[in-house]
Coordinates of N, CA and C in Angstrom, one line a residue:
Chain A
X1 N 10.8 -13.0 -3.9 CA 10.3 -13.9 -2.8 C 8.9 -13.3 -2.4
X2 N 8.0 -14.1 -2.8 CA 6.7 -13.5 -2.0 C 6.0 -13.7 -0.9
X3 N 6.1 -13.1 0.0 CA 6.1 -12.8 1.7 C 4.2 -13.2 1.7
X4 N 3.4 -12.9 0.7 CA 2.5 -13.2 1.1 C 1.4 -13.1 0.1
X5 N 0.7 -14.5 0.0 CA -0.8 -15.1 -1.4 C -1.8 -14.7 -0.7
X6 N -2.4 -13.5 -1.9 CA -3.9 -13.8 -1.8 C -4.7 -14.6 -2.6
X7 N -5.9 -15.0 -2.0 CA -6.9 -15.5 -2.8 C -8.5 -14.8 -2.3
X8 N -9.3 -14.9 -3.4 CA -9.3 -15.0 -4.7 C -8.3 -13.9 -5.8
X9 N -8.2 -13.5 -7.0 CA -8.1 -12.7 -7.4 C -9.2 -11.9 -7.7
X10 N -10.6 -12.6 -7.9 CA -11.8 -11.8 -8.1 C -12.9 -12.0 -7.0
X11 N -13.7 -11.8 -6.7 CA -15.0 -12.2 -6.6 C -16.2 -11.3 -6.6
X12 N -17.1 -11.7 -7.1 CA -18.3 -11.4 -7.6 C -19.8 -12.1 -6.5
X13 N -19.9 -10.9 -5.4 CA -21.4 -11.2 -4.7 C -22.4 -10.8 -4.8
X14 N -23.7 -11.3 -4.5 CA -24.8 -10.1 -4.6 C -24.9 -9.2 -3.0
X15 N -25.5 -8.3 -3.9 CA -26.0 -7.4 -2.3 C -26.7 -7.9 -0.9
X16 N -26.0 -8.0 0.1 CA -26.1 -8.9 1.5 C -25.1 -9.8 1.5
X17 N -24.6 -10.1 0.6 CA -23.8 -11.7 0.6 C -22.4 -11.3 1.7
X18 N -21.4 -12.2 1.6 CA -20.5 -11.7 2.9 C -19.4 -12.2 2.1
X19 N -18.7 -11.5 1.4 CA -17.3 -12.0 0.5 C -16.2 -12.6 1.6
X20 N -15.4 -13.0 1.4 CA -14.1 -13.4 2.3 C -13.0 -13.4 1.6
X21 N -12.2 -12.9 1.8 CA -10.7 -12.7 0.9 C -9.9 -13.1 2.1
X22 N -8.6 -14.1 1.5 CA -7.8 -14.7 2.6 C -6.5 -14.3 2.1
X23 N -5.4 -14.2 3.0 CA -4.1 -14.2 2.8 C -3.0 -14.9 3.2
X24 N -2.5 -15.5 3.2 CA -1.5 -16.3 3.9 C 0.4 -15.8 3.8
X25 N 0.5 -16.0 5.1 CA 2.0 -15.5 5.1 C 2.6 -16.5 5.5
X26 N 4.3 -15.8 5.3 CA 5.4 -16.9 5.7 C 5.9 -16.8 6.3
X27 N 6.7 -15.7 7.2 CA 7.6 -15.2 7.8 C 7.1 -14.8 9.7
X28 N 6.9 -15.8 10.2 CA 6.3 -15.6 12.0 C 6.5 -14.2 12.4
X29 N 7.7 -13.7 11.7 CA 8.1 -12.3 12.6 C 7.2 -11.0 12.1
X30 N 6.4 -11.4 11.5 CA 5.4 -10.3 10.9 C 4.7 -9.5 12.0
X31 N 4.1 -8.5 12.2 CA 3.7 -8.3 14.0 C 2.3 -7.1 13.5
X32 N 2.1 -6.9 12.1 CA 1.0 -6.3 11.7 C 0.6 -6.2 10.5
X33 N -0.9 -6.7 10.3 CA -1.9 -7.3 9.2 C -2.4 -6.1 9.1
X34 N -2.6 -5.3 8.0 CA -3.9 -4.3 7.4 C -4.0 -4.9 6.2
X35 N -5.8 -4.6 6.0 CA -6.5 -4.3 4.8 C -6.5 -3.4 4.2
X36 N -6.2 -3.0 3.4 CA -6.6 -1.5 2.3 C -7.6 -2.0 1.1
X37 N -7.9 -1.1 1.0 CA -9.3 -1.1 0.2 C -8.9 0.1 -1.0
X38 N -9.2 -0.2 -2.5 CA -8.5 0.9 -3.4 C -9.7 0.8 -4.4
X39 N -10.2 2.6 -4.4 CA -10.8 2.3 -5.6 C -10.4 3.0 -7.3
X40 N -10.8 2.7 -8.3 CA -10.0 3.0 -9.6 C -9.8 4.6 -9.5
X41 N -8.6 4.5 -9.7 CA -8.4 6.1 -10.0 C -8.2 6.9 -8.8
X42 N -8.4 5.8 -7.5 CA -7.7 6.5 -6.1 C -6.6 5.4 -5.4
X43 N -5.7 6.5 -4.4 CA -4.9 5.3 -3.7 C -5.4 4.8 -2.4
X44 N -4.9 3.0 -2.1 CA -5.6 2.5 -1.3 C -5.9 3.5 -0.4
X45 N -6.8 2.8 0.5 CA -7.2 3.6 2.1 C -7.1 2.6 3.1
X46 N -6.5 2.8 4.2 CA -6.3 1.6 5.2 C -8.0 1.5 6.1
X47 N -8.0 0.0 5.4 CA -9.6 -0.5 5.9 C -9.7 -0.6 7.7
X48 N -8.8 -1.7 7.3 CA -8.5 -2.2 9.4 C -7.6 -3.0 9.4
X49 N -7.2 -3.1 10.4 CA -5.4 -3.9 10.8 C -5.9 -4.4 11.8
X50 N -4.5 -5.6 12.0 CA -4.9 -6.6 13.6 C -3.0 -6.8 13.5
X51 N -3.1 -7.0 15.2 CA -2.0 -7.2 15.3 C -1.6 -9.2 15.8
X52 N -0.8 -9.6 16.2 CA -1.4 -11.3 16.0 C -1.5 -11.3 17.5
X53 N -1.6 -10.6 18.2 CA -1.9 -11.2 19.5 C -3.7 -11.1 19.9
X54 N -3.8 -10.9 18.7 CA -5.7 -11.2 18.6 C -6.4 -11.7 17.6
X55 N -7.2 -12.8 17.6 CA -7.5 -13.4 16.7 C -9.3 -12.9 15.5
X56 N -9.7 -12.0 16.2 CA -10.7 -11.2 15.5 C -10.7 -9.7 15.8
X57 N -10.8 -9.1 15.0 CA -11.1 -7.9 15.1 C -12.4 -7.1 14.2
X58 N -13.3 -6.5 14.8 CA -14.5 -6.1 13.4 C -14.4 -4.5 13.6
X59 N -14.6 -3.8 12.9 CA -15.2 -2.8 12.6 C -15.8 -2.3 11.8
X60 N -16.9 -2.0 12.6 CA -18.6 -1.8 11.4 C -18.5 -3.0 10.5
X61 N -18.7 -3.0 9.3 CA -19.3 -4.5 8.7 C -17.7 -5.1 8.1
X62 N -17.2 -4.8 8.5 CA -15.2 -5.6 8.6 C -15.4 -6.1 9.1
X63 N -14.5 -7.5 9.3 CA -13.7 -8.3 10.1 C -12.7 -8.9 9.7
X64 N -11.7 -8.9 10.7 CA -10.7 -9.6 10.1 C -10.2 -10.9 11.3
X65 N -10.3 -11.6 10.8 CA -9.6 -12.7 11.4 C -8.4 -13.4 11.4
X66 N -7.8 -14.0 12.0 CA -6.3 -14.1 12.5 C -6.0 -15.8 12.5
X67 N -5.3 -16.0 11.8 CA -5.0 -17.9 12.6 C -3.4 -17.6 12.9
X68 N -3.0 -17.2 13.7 CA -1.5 -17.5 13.7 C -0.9 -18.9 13.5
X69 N -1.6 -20.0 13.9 CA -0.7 -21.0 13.9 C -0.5 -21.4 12.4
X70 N -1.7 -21.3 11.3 CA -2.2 -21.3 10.2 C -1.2 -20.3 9.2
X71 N -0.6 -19.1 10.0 CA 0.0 -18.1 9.0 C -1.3 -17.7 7.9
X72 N -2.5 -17.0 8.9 CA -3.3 -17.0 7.6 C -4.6 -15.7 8.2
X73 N -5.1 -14.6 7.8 CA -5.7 -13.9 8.0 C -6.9 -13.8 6.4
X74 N -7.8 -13.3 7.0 CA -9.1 -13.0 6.2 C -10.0 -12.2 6.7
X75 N -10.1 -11.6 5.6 CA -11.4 -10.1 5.9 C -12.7 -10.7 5.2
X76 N -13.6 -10.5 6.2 CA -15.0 -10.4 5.9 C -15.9 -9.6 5.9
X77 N -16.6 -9.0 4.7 CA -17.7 -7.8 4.8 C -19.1 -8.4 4.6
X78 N -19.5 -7.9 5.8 CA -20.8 -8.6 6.4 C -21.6 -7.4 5.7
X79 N -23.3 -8.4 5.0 CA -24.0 -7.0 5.0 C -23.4 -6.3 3.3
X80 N -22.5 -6.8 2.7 CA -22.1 -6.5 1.3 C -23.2 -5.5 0.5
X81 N -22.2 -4.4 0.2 CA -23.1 -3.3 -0.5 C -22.4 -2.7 -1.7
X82 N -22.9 -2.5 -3.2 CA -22.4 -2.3 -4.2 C -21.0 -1.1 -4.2
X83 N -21.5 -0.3 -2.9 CA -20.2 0.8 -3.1 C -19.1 -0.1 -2.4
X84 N -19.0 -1.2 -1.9 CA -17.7 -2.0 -1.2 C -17.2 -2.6 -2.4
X85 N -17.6 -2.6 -3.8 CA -16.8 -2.9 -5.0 C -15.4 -2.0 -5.2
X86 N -14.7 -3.0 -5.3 CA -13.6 -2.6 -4.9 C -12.5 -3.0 -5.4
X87 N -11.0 -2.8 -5.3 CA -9.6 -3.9 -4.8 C -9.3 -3.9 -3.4
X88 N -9.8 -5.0 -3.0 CA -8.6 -4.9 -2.0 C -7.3 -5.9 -1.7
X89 N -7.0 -4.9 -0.8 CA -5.2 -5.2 -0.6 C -5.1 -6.5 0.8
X90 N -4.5 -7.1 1.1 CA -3.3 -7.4 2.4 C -2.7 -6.7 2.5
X91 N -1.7 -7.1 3.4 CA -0.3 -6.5 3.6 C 0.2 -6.7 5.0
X92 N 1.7 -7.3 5.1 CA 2.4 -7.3 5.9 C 3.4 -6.5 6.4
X93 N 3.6 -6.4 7.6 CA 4.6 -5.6 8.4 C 5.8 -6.1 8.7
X94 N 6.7 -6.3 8.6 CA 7.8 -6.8 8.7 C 8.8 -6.4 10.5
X95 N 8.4 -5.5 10.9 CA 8.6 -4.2 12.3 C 9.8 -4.9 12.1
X96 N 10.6 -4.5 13.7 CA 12.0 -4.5 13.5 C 12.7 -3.6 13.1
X97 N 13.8 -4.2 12.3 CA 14.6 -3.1 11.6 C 14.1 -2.6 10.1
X98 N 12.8 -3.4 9.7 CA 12.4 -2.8 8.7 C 10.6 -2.2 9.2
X99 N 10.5 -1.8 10.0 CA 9.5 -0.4 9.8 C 9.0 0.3 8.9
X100 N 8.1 -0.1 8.2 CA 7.5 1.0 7.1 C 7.5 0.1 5.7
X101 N 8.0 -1.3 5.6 CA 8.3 -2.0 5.0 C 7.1 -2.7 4.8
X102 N 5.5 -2.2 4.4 CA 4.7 -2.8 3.7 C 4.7 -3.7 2.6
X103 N 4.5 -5.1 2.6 CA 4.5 -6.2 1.5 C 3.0 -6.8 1.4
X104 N 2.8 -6.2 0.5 CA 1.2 -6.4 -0.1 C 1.2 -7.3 -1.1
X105 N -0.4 -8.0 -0.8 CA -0.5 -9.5 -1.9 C -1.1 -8.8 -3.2
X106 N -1.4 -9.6 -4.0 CA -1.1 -9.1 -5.4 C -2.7 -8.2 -5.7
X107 N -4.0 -8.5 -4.6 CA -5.2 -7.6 -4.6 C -6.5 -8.8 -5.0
X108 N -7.7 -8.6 -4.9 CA -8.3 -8.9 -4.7 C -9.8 -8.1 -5.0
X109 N -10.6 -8.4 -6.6 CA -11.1 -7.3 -7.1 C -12.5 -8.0 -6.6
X110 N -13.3 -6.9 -5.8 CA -14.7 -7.4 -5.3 C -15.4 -7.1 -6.3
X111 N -16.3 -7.7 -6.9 CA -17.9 -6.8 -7.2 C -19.3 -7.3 -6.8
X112 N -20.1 -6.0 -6.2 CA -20.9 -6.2 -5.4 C -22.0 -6.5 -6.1
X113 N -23.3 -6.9 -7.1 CA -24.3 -6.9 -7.5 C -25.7 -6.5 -6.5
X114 N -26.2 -5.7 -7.8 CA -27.2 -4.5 -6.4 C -28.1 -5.8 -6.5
Chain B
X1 N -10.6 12.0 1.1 CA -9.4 12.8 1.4 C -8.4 12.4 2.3
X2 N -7.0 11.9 2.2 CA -6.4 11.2 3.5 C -5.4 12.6 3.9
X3 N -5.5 13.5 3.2 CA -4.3 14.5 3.7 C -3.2 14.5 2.9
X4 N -3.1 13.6 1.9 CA -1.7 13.5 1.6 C -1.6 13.8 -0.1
X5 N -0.8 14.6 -0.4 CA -0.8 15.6 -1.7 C 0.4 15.1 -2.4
X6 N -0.3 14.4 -4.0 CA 0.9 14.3 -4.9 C 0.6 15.3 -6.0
X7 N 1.5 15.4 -6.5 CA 1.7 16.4 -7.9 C 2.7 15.8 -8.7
X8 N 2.9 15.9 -10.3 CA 1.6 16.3 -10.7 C 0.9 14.7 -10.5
X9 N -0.2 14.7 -11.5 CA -1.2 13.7 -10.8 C -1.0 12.7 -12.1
X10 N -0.8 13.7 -13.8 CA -0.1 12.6 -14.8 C 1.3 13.5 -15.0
X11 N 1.8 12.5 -15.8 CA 3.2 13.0 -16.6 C 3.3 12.0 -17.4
X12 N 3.7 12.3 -18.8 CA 3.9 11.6 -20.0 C 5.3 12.5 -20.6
X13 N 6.4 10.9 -20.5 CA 7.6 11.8 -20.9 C 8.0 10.4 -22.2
X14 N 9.4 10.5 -22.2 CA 10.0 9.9 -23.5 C 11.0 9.1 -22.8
X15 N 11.5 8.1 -22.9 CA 12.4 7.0 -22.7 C 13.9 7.7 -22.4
X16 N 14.4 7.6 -21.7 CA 15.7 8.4 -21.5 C 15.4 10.2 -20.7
X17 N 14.4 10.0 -20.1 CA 14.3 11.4 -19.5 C 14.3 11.2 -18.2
X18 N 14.3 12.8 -17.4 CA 14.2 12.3 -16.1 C 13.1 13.3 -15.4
X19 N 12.4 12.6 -14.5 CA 11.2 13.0 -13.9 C 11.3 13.5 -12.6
X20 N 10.9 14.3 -11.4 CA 10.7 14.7 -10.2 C 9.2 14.7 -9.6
X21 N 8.8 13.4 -8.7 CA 7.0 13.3 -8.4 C 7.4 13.7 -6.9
X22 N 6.5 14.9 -6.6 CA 6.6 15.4 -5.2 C 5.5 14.9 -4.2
X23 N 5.1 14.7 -3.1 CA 4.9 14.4 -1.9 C 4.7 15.3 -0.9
X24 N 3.7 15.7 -0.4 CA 3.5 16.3 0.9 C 2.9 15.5 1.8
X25 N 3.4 14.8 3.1 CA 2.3 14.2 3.9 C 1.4 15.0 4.6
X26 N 0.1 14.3 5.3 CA 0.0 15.0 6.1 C 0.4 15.6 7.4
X27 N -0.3 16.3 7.9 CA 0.5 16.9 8.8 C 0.7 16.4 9.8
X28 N 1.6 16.5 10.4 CA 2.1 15.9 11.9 C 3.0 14.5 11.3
X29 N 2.7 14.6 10.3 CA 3.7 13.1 9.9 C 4.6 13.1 9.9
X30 N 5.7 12.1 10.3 CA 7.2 12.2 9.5 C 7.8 11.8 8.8
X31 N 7.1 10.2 8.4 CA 7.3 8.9 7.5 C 6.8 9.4 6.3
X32 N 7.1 9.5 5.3 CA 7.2 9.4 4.1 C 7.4 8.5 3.5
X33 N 6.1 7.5 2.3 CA 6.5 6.2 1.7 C 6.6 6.4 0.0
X34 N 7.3 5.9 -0.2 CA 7.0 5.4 -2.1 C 6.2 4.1 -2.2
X35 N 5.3 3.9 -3.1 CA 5.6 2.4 -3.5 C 5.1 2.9 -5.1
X36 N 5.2 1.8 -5.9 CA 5.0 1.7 -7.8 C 3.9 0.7 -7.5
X37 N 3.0 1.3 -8.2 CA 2.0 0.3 -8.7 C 1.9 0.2 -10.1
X38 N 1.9 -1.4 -10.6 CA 1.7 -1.6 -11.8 C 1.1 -2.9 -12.1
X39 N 0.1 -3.6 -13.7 CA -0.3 -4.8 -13.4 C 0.3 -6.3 -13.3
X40 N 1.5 -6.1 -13.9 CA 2.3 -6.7 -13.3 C 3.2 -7.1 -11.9
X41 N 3.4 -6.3 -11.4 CA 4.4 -6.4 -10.0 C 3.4 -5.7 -8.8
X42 N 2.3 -5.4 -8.9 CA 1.2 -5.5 -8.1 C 1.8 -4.4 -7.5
X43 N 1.4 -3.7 -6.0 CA 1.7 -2.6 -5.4 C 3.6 -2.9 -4.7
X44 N 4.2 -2.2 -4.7 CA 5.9 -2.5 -4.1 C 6.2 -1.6 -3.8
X45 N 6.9 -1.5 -2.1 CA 7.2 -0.5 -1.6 C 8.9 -0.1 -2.8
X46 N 8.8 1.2 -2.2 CA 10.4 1.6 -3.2 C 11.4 2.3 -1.9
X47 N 10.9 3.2 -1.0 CA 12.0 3.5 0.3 C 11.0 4.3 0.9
X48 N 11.3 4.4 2.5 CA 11.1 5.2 3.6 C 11.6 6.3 4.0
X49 N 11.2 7.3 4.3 CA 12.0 8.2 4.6 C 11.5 8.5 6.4
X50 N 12.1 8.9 7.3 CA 12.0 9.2 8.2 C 12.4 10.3 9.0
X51 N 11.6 11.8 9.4 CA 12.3 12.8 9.6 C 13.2 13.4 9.0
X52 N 13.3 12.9 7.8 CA 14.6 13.8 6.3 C 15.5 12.5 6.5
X53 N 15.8 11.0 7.5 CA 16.6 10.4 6.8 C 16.2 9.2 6.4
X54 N 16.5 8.7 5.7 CA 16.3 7.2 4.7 C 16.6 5.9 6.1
X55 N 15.0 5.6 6.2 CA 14.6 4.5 7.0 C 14.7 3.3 6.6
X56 N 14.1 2.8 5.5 CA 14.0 1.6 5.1 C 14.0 1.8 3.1
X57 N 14.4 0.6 2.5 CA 14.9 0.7 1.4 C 13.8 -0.8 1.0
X58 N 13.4 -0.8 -0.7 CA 12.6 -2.0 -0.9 C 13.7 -2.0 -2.2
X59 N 12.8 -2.5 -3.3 CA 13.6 -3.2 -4.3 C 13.4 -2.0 -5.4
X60 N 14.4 -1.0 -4.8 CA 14.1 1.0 -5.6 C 15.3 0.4 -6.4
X61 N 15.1 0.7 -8.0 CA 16.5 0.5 -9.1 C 17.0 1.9 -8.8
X62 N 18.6 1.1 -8.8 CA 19.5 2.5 -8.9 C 19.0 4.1 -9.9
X63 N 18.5 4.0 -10.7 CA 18.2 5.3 -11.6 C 17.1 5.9 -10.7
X64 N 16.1 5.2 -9.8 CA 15.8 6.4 -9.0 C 16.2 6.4 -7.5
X65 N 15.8 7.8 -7.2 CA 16.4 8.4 -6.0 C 15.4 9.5 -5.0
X66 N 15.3 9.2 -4.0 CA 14.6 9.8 -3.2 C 14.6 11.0 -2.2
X67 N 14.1 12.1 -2.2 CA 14.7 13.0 -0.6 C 13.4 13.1 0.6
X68 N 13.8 13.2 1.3 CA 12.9 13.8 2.3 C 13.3 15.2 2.7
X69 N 12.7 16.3 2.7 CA 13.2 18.2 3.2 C 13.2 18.5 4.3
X70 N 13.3 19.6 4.7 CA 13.0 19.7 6.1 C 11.7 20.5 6.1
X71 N 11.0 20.7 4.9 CA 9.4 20.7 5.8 C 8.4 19.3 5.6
X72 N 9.3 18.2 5.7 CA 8.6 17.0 5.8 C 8.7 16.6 4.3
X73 N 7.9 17.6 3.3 CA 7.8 16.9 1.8 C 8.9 16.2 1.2
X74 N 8.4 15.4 0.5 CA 9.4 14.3 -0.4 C 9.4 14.3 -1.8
X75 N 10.4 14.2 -2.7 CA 10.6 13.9 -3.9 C 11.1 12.5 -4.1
X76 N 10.4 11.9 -5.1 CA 11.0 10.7 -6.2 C 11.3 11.6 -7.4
X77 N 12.6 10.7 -7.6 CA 13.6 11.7 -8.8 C 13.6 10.1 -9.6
X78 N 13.0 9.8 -10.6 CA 13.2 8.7 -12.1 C 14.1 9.3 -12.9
X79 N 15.2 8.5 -13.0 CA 15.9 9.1 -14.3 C 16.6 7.7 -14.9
X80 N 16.5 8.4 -16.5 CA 17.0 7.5 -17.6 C 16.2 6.2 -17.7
X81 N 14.4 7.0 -18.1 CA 13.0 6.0 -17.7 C 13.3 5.4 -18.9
X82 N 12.4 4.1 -18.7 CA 12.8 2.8 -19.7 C 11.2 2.6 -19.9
X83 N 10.4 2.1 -20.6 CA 9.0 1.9 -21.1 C 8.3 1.5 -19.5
X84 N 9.3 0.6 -19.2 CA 9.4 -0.6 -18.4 C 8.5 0.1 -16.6
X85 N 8.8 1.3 -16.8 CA 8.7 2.8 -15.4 C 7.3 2.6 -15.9
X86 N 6.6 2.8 -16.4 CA 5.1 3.5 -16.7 C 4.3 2.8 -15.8
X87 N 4.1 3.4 -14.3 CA 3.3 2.7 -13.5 C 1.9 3.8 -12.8
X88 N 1.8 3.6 -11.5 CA 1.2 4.5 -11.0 C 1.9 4.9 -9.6
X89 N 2.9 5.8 -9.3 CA 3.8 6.0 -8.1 C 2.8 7.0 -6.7
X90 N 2.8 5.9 -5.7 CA 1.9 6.6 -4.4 C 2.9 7.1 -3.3
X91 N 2.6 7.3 -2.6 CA 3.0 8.0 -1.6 C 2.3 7.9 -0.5
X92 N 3.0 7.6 0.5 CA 2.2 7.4 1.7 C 2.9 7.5 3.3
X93 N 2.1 8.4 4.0 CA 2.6 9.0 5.2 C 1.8 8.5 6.8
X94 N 3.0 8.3 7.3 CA 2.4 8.1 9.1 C 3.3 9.0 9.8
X95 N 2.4 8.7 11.0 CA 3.1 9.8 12.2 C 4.5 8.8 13.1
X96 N 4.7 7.6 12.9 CA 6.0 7.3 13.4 C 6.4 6.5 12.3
X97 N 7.4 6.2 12.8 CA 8.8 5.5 11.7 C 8.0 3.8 11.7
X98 N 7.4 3.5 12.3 CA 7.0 1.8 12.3 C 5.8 1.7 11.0
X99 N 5.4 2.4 10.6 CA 4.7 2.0 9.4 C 3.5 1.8 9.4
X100 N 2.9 1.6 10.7 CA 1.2 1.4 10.9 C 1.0 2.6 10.9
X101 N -0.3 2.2 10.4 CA -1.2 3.4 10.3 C -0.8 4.2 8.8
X102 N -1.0 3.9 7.7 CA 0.2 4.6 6.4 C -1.0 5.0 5.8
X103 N -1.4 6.6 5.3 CA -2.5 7.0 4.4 C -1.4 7.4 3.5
X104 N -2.3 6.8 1.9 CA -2.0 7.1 0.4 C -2.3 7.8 -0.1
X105 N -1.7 9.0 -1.0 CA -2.1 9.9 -1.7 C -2.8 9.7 -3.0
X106 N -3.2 10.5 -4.0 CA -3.7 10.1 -4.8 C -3.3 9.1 -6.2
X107 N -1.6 9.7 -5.8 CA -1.0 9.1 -7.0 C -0.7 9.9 -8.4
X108 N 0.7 9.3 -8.7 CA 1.0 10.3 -9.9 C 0.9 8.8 -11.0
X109 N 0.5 9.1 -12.1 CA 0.5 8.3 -13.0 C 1.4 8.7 -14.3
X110 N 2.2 7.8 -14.3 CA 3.9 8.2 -14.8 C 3.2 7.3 -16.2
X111 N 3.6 8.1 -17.2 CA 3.5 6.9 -18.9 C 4.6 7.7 -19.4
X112 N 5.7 6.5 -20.0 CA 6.8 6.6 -20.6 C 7.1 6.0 -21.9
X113 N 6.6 7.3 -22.7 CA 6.4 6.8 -24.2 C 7.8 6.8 -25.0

């Protein structure tokens, strides 16, 4: 059962451009969104998280935005720079009685063109 | 650097063997995570450990098995590996049992010839 689609699987920007990778979930009881960001030959790193009782969150050239009614979150890198070539991740929180119970979408491979 | 130390980093064994990938979080943590990464089944949690007991469980096959110690570090134990295992196994630690906040270690990259 998959708790949660990404889209794109790829994308390919030039330098400045503003990529968007979106996720969409199913399950309302979810109560925390992070981004992880992974590069080859390392394990992810947690980019930025939002919880749904807010509908944007940025840090430095992140942003993540929220639609709860939508079931749907997306990160934007503003300002796109070849070292932000990347995978990145989603991922859902399930809290409750499952705590620690990260369900990540299948990734989302950036490349930046200088 | 997130703090968090796996060993070894490869291992190449034979079909029918059994393996031990260790885990140190960092410090002050208590949660200890598994998940398998491979290109098929994309990143998947495998279990939680919390303070040395078993918090939360994902879709971990019976043949492996996990501990948490009492200086925090954790072992994943694979046994009676099938081709099928050859992934990249991470590890990943927070300071409470709820799961935000989770840094990943480097990763052990398991091939099962």
């Amino acid at each position: 059962q998959q708790q949660v689609k990404q889209s794109p699987q790829s994308l390919i920007v030039q330098k400045g451009g503003i990529p968007i990778i979106n996720c969409a979930y199913e399950n309302t009881a979810f109560d925390y969104f992070p981004w992880y960001q992974q590069f080859p030959g390392k394990g992810p790193a947690l980019l930025i998280a939002i919880r749904p009782d807010v509908s944007e969150k940025k840090e430095g050239r992140f942003t993540i935005s929220f639609n709860k009614s939508a079931k749907q979150f997306s990160l934007h890198i503003m300002d796109s720079q070849p070292g932000d070539s990347a995978t990145y991740f989603c991922a859902v929180d399930a809290g409750g009685t499952s705590y620690g119970k990260l369900t990540f979408g299948q990734g989302t491979i950036l490349t930046v063109h200088p | 650097d997130s703090g968090v130390t796996q060993t070894p980093k490869h291992l190449i064994t034979a079909t029918g063997q059994r393996v031990t990938l260790r885990c140190s979080p960092r410090s002050g943590d208590l949660s200890v995570y598994w998940y398998q990464q491979s290109l098929d089944q994309g990143l998947q949690f495998l279990i939680q450990y919390y303070n040395g007991e078993e918090r939360a469980k994902g879709n971990i096959l019976e043949r492996f098995s996990a501990q948490q110690f009492p200086d925090l570090h954790s072992e994943l134990n694979l046994s009676s590996l099938e081709l099928g295992d050859s992934a990249l196994y991470f590890c990943a630690s927070s300071k409470t049992s709820s799961g935000y906040e989770q840094y990943f270690g480097p990763g052990t990259r398991l091939t099962v010839t």
